[in-house]
C-alpha positions as a printed NumPy array, in Angstrom:
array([[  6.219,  58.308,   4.838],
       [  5.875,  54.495,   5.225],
       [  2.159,  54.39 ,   5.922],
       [  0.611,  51.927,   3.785],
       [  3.521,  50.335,   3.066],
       [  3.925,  46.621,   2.659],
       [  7.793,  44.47 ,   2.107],
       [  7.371,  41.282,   0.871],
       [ 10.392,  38.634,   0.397],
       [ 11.263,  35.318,  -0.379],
       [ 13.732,  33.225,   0.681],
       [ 14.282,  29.194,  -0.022],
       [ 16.261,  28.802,   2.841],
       [ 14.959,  31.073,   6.035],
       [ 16.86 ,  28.983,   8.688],
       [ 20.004,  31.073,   7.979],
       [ 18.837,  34.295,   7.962],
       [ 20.264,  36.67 ,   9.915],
       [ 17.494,  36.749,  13.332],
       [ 17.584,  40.742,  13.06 ],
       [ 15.079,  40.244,   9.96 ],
       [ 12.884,  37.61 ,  12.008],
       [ 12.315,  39.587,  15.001],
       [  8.886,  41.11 ,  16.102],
       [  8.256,  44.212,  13.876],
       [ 10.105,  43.079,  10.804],
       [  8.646,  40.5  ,   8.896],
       [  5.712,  39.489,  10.858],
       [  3.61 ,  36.577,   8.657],
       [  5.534,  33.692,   6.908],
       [  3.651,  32.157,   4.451],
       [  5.094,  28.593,   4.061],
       [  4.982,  27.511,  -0.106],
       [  5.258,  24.066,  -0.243],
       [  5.43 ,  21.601,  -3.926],
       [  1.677,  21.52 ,  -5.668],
       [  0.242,  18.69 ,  -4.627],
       [ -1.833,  16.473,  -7.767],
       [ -4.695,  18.833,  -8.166],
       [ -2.48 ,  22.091,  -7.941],
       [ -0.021,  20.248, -10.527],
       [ -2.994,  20.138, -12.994],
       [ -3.678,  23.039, -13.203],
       [ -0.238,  24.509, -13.748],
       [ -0.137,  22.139, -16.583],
       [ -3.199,  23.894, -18.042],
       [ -1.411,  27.11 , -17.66 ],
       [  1.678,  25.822, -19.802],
       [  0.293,  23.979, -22.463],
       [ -2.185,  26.579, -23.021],
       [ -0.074,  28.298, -25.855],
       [  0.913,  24.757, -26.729],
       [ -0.594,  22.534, -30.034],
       [ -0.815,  19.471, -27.982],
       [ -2.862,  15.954, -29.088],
       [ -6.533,  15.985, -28.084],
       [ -6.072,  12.836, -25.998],
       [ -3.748,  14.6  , -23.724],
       [ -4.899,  15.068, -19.526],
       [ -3.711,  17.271, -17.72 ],
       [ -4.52 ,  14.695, -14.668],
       [ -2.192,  12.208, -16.193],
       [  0.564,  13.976, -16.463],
       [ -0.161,  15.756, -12.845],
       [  0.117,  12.477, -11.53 ],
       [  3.302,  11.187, -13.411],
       [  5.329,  14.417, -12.249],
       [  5.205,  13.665,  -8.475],
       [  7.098,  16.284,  -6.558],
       [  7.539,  18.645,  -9.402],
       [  7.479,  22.746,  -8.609],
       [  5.994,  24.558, -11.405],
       [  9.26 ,  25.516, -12.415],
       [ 10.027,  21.975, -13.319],
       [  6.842,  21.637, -15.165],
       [  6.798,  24.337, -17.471],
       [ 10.38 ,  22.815, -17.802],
       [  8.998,  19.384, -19.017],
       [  6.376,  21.232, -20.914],
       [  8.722,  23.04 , -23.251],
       [ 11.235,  20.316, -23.458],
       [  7.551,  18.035, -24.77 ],
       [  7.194,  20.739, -27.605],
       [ 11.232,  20.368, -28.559],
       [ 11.191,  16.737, -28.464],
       [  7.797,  16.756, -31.14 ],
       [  9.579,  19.791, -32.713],
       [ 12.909,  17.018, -33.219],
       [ 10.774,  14.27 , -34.714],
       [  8.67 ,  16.69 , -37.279],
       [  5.691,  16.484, -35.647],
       [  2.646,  18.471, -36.001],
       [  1.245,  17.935, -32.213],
       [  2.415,  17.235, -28.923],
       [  1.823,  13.682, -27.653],
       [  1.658,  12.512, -24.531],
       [  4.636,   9.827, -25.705],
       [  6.629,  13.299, -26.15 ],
       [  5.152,  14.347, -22.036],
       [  6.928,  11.13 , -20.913],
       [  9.98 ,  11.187, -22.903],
       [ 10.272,  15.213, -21.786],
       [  9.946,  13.977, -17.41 ],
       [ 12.592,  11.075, -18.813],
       [ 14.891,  13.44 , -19.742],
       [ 14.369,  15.558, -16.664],
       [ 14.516,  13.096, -14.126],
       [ 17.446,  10.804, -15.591],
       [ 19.417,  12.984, -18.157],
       [ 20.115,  12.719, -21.335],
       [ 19.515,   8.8  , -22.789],
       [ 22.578,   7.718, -24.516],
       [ 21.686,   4.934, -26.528],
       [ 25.306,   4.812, -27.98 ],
       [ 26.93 ,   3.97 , -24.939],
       [ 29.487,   0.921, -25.883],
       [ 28.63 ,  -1.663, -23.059],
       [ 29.784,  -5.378, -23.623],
       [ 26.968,  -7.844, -23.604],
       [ 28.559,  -9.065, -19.917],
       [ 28.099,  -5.183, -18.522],
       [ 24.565,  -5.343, -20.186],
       [ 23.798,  -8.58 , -18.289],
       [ 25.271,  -7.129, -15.533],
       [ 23.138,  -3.87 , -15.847],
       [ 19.769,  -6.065, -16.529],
       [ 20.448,  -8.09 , -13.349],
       [ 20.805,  -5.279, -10.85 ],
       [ 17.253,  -3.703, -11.979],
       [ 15.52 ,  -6.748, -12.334],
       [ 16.518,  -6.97 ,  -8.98 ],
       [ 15.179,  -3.689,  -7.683],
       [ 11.907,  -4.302,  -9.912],
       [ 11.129,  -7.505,  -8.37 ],
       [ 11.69 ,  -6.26 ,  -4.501],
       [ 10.208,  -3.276,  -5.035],
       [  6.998,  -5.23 ,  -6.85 ],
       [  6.383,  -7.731,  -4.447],
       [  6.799,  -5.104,  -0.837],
       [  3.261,  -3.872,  -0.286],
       [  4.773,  -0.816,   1.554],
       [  7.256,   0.248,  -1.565],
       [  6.255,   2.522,  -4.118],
       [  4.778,   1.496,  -7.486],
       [  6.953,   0.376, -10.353],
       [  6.644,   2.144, -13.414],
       [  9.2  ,   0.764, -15.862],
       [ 12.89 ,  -0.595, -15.772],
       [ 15.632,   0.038, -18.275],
       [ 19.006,  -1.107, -19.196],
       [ 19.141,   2.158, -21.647],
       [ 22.244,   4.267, -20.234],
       [ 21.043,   7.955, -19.098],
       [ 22.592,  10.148, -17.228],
       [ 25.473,   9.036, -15.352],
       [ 23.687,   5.6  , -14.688],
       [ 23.886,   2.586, -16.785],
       [ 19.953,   2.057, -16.31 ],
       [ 17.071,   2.4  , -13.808],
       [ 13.95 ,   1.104, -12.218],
       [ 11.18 ,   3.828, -12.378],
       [  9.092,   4.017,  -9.54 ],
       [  6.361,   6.913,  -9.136],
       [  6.096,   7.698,  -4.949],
       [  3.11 ,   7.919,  -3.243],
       [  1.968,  11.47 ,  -1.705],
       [  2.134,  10.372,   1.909],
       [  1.069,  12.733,   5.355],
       [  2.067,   9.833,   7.494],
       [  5.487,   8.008,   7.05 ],
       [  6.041,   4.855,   9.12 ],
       [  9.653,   3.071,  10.306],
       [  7.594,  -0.189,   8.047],
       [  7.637,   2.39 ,   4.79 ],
       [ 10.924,   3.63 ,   4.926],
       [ 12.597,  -0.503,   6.037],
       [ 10.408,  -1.635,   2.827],
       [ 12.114,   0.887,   0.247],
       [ 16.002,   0.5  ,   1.849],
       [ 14.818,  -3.334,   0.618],
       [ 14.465,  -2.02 ,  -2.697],
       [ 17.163,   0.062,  -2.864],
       [ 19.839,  -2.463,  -1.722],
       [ 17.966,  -5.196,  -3.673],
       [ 20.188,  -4.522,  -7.219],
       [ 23.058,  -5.318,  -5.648],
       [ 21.207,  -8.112,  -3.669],
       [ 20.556,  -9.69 ,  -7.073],
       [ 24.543,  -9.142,  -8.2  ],
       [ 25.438, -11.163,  -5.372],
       [ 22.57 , -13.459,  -6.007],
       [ 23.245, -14.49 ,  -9.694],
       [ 26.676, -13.105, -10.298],
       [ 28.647, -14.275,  -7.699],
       [ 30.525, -10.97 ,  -7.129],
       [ 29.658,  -7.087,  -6.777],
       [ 29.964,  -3.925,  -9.121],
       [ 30.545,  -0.304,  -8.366],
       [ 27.028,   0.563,  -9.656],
       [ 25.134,   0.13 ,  -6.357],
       [ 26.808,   3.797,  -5.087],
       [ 23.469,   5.471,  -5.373],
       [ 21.64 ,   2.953,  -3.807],
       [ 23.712,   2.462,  -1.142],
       [ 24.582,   6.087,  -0.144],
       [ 20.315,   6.444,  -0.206],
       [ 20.059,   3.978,   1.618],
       [ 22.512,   4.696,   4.073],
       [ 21.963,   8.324,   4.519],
       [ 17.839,   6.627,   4.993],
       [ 18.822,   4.651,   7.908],
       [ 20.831,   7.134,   9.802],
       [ 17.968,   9.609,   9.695],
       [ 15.74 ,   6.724,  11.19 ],
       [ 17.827,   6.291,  13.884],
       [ 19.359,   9.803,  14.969],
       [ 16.667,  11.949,  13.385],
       [ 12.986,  10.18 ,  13.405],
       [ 13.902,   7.945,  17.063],
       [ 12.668,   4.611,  14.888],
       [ 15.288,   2.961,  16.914],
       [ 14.362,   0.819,  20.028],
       [ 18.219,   0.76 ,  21.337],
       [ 18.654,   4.56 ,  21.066],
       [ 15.545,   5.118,  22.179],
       [ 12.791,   8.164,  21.38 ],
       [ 15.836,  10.936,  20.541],
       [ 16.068,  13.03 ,  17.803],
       [ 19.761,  14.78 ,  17.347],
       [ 18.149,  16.594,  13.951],
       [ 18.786,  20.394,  14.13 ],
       [ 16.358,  22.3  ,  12.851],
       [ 17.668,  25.486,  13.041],
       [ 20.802,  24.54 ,  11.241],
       [ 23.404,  26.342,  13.286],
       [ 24.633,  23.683,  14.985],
       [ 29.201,  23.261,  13.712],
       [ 29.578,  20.615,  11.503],
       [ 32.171,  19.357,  14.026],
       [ 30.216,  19.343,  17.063],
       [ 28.352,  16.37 ,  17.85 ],
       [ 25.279,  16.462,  19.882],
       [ 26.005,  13.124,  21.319],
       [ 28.726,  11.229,  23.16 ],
       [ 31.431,   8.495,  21.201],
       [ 29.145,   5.889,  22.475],
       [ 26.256,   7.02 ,  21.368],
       [ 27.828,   7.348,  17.978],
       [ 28.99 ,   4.293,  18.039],
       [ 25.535,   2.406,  18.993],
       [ 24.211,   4.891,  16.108],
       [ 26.141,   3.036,  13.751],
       [ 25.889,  -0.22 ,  15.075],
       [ 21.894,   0.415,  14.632],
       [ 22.084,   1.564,  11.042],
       [ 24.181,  -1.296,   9.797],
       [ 21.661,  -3.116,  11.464],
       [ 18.569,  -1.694,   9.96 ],
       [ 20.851,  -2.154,   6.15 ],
       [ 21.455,  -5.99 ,   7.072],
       [ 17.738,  -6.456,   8.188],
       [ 16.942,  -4.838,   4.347],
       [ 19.416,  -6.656,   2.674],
       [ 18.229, -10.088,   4.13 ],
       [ 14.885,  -9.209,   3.31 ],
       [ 15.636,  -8.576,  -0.474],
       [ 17.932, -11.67 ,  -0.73 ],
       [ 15.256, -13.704,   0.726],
       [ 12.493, -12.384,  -2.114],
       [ 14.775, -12.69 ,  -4.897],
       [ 16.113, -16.335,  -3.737],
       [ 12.096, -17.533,  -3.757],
       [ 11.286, -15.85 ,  -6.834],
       [ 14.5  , -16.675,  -8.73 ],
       [ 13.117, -18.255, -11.805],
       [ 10.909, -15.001, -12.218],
       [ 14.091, -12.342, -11.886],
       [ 15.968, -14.574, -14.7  ],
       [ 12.881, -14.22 , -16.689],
       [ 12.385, -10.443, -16.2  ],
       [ 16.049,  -9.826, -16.639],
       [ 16.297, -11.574, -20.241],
       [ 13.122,  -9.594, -20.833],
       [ 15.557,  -6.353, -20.352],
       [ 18.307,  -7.624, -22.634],
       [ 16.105,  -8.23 , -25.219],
       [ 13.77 ,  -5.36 , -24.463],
       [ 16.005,  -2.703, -22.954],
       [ 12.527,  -1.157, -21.222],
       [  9.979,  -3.336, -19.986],
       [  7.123,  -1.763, -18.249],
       [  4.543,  -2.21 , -15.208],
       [  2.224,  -4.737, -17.485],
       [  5.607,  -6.911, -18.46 ],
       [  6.585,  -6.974, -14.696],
       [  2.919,  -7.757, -13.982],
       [  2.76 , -10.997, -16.661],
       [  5.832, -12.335, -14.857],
       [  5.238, -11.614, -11.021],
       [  1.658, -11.204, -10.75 ],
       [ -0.34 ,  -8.346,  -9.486],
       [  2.178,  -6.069,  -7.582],
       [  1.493,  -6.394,  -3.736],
       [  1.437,  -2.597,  -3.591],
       [ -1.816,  -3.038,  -5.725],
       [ -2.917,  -5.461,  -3.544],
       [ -2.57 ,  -3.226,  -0.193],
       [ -3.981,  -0.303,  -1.978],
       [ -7.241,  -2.448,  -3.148],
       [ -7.761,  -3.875,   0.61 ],
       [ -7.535,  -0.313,   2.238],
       [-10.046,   1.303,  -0.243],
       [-13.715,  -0.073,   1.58 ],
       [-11.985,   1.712,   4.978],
       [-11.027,   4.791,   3.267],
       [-14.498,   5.255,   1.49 ],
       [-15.958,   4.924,   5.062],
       [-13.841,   7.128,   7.408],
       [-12.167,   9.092,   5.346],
       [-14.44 ,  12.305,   3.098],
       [-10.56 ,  13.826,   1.439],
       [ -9.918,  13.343,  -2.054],
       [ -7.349,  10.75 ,  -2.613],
       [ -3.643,  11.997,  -2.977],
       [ -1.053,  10.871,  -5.905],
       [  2.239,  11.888,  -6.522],
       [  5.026,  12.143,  -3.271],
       [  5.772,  15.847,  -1.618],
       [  7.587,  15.9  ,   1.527],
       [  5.102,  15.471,   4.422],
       [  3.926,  18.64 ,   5.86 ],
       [  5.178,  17.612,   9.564],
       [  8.597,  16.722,   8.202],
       [ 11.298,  18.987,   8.522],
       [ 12.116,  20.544,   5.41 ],
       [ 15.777,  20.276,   5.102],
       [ 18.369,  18.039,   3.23 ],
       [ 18.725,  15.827,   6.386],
       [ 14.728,  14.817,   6.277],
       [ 14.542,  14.625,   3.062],
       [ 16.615,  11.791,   2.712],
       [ 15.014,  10.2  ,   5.048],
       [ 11.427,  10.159,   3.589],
       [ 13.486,   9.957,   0.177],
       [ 10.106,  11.578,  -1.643],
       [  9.962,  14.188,  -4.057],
       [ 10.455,  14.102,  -7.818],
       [  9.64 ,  10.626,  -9.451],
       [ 12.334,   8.151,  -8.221],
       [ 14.6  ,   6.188, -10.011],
       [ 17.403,   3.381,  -8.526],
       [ 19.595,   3.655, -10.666],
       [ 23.268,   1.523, -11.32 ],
       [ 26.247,   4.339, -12.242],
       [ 28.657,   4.09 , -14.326],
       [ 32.017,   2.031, -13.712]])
């Protein structure tokens, strides 16, 4: 007999099952399991350093906050790779330096602190994230600088840190603001070096891939009007466009639009602050890292501080919800490739320049 029965499955990708297991009678509730948000990510950090000897001035609420995006996968990932790193450098406890390192390592890759670079590549390197550091510090709309680097990791050569914000509510104003940042280290190669590098791939694939999704999936275009040509089941033939050549063709003409609007934007910034990007990139040469309170001597307080500060009184009034950290894709997004790159939020980001 089946009486009493109960299947239970689990699938990360249910838009291509077959529709003979989603009809009525077969599997009738779907429970959606999104990323922990802050206060979930906590907790699961309690649950994996539990067996852990880690350093009494360790939070849990710290570290839920620097791991934006993370499953719980990835965080009893970071939590073991914490207890080899301390294991590696003979120590008795787990410190919170070894937490960071640990999410380093996870995020970027392996640091390779051997890496033969010239002191021209170096210079090179310094400028492009000084670049994205100062951009992304002085957009009120961009996410919050955490450190920048010139240390090679990875595949890139170094990287700007940035820790996203957990947003319900995405805006055409958010998403402009970060293709700014992300175009801005190449921005600042044009700016101070007079010529351009092959280590702005990332950034400009992001950013591309950004402002296509604006424009065909989200309607943030005035020209194309209120149309979305995202397909959410994804069955559509990857040869089979939804729209006519001239639609395409005012598609791209609106997303190298939107890229030229960002890129002006950045070169504008970095041309009025130029004394202050020389500053912060010798900083990085001499440095390698340079963090939030380094970028903060040099440019001020970030105007992503400033924003936050000025819509705190409003929030306390109207708003009774615990405040969100951290950056999980918004619940009224679809979840797929194609969206994410468009809210570009998960795990803690990082712009980096690649190799040569």
């Amino acid at each position: 007999t089946n009486s009493g029965v109960i299947v239970l499955a689990a699938t990360n990708r249910a838009d291509i099952l077959d529709k003979a297991l989603m009809r009525a009678g077969r599997f009738d509730r779907q429970i959606d399991v999104g990323l922990p948000d802050v206060k979930e990510r906590e907790a699961i950090f309690g649950v994996h350093t539990r067996k852990l000897r880690c350093a009494p001035d360790i939070s849990h609420e710290f570290l839920a906050k620097q791991t934006a995006g993370f499953s719980g996968a990835d965080i009893a990932n970071v939590c073991n790779e914490a207890a080899l790193i301390a294991a590696r450098h003979d120590k008795k406890l787990i410190t919170k330096e070894d937490f960071l390192a640990a999410i380093d390592r996870i995020v970027g890759g392996l640091e390779k602190k051997n890496t033969v670079m010239t002191a021209k590549e170096r210079y090179a390197t310094a400028i492009h994230e000084a670049g994205h550091a100062a951009v992304m510090w002085l957009l009120p709309e961009s996410d919050p600088v955490v450190k920048v680097t010139i240390i090679p990791r990875g595949k890139s050569l170094g990287a700007t840190w940035y820790l996203p914000e957990e947003r319900t509510h995405i805006t055409s104003g958010n998403l402009r603001q970060r293709m700014s940042g992300m175009v801005a280290g190449r921005v600042a190669e044009q700016t101070f070096l007079g010529t351009i590098g092959t280590g702005a791939l990332n950034d400009l694939e992001r950013t591309s891939n950004m402002a296509y999704a604006m424009v065909a999936y989200y309607g943030m275009s005035e020209k194309i009007g209120n149309v979305s040509y995202y397909d959410s089941t994804g069955q559509r033939d990857a040869f089979t466009k939804p729209f006519s050549e001239q639609t395409a063709r005012e598609i791209d003409e609106e997303v190298r639009r939107l890229i030229d609007e960002a890129t002006d934007e950045a070169r504008t910034l970095i041309e009025a602050n130029r004394e202050k990007v020389e500053q912060l990139t010798k900083l990085l040469v001499e440095r390698e890292t340079v963090f939030a309170e380094d970028i903060e001597k040099i440019f001020g307080r970030s105007a992503h501080d400033e924003r936050k500060e000025a819509e705190t009184p409003a929030t306390e009034q109207t708003d009774t919800t615990e405040p969100s950290e951290g950056a999980p894709v918004a619940t009224d997004e679809p979840q797929s490739e194609e969206a994410e790159v468009a809210t570009n939020q998960g795990k803690i980001g990082a712009t980096n320049a690649e190799k040569q």
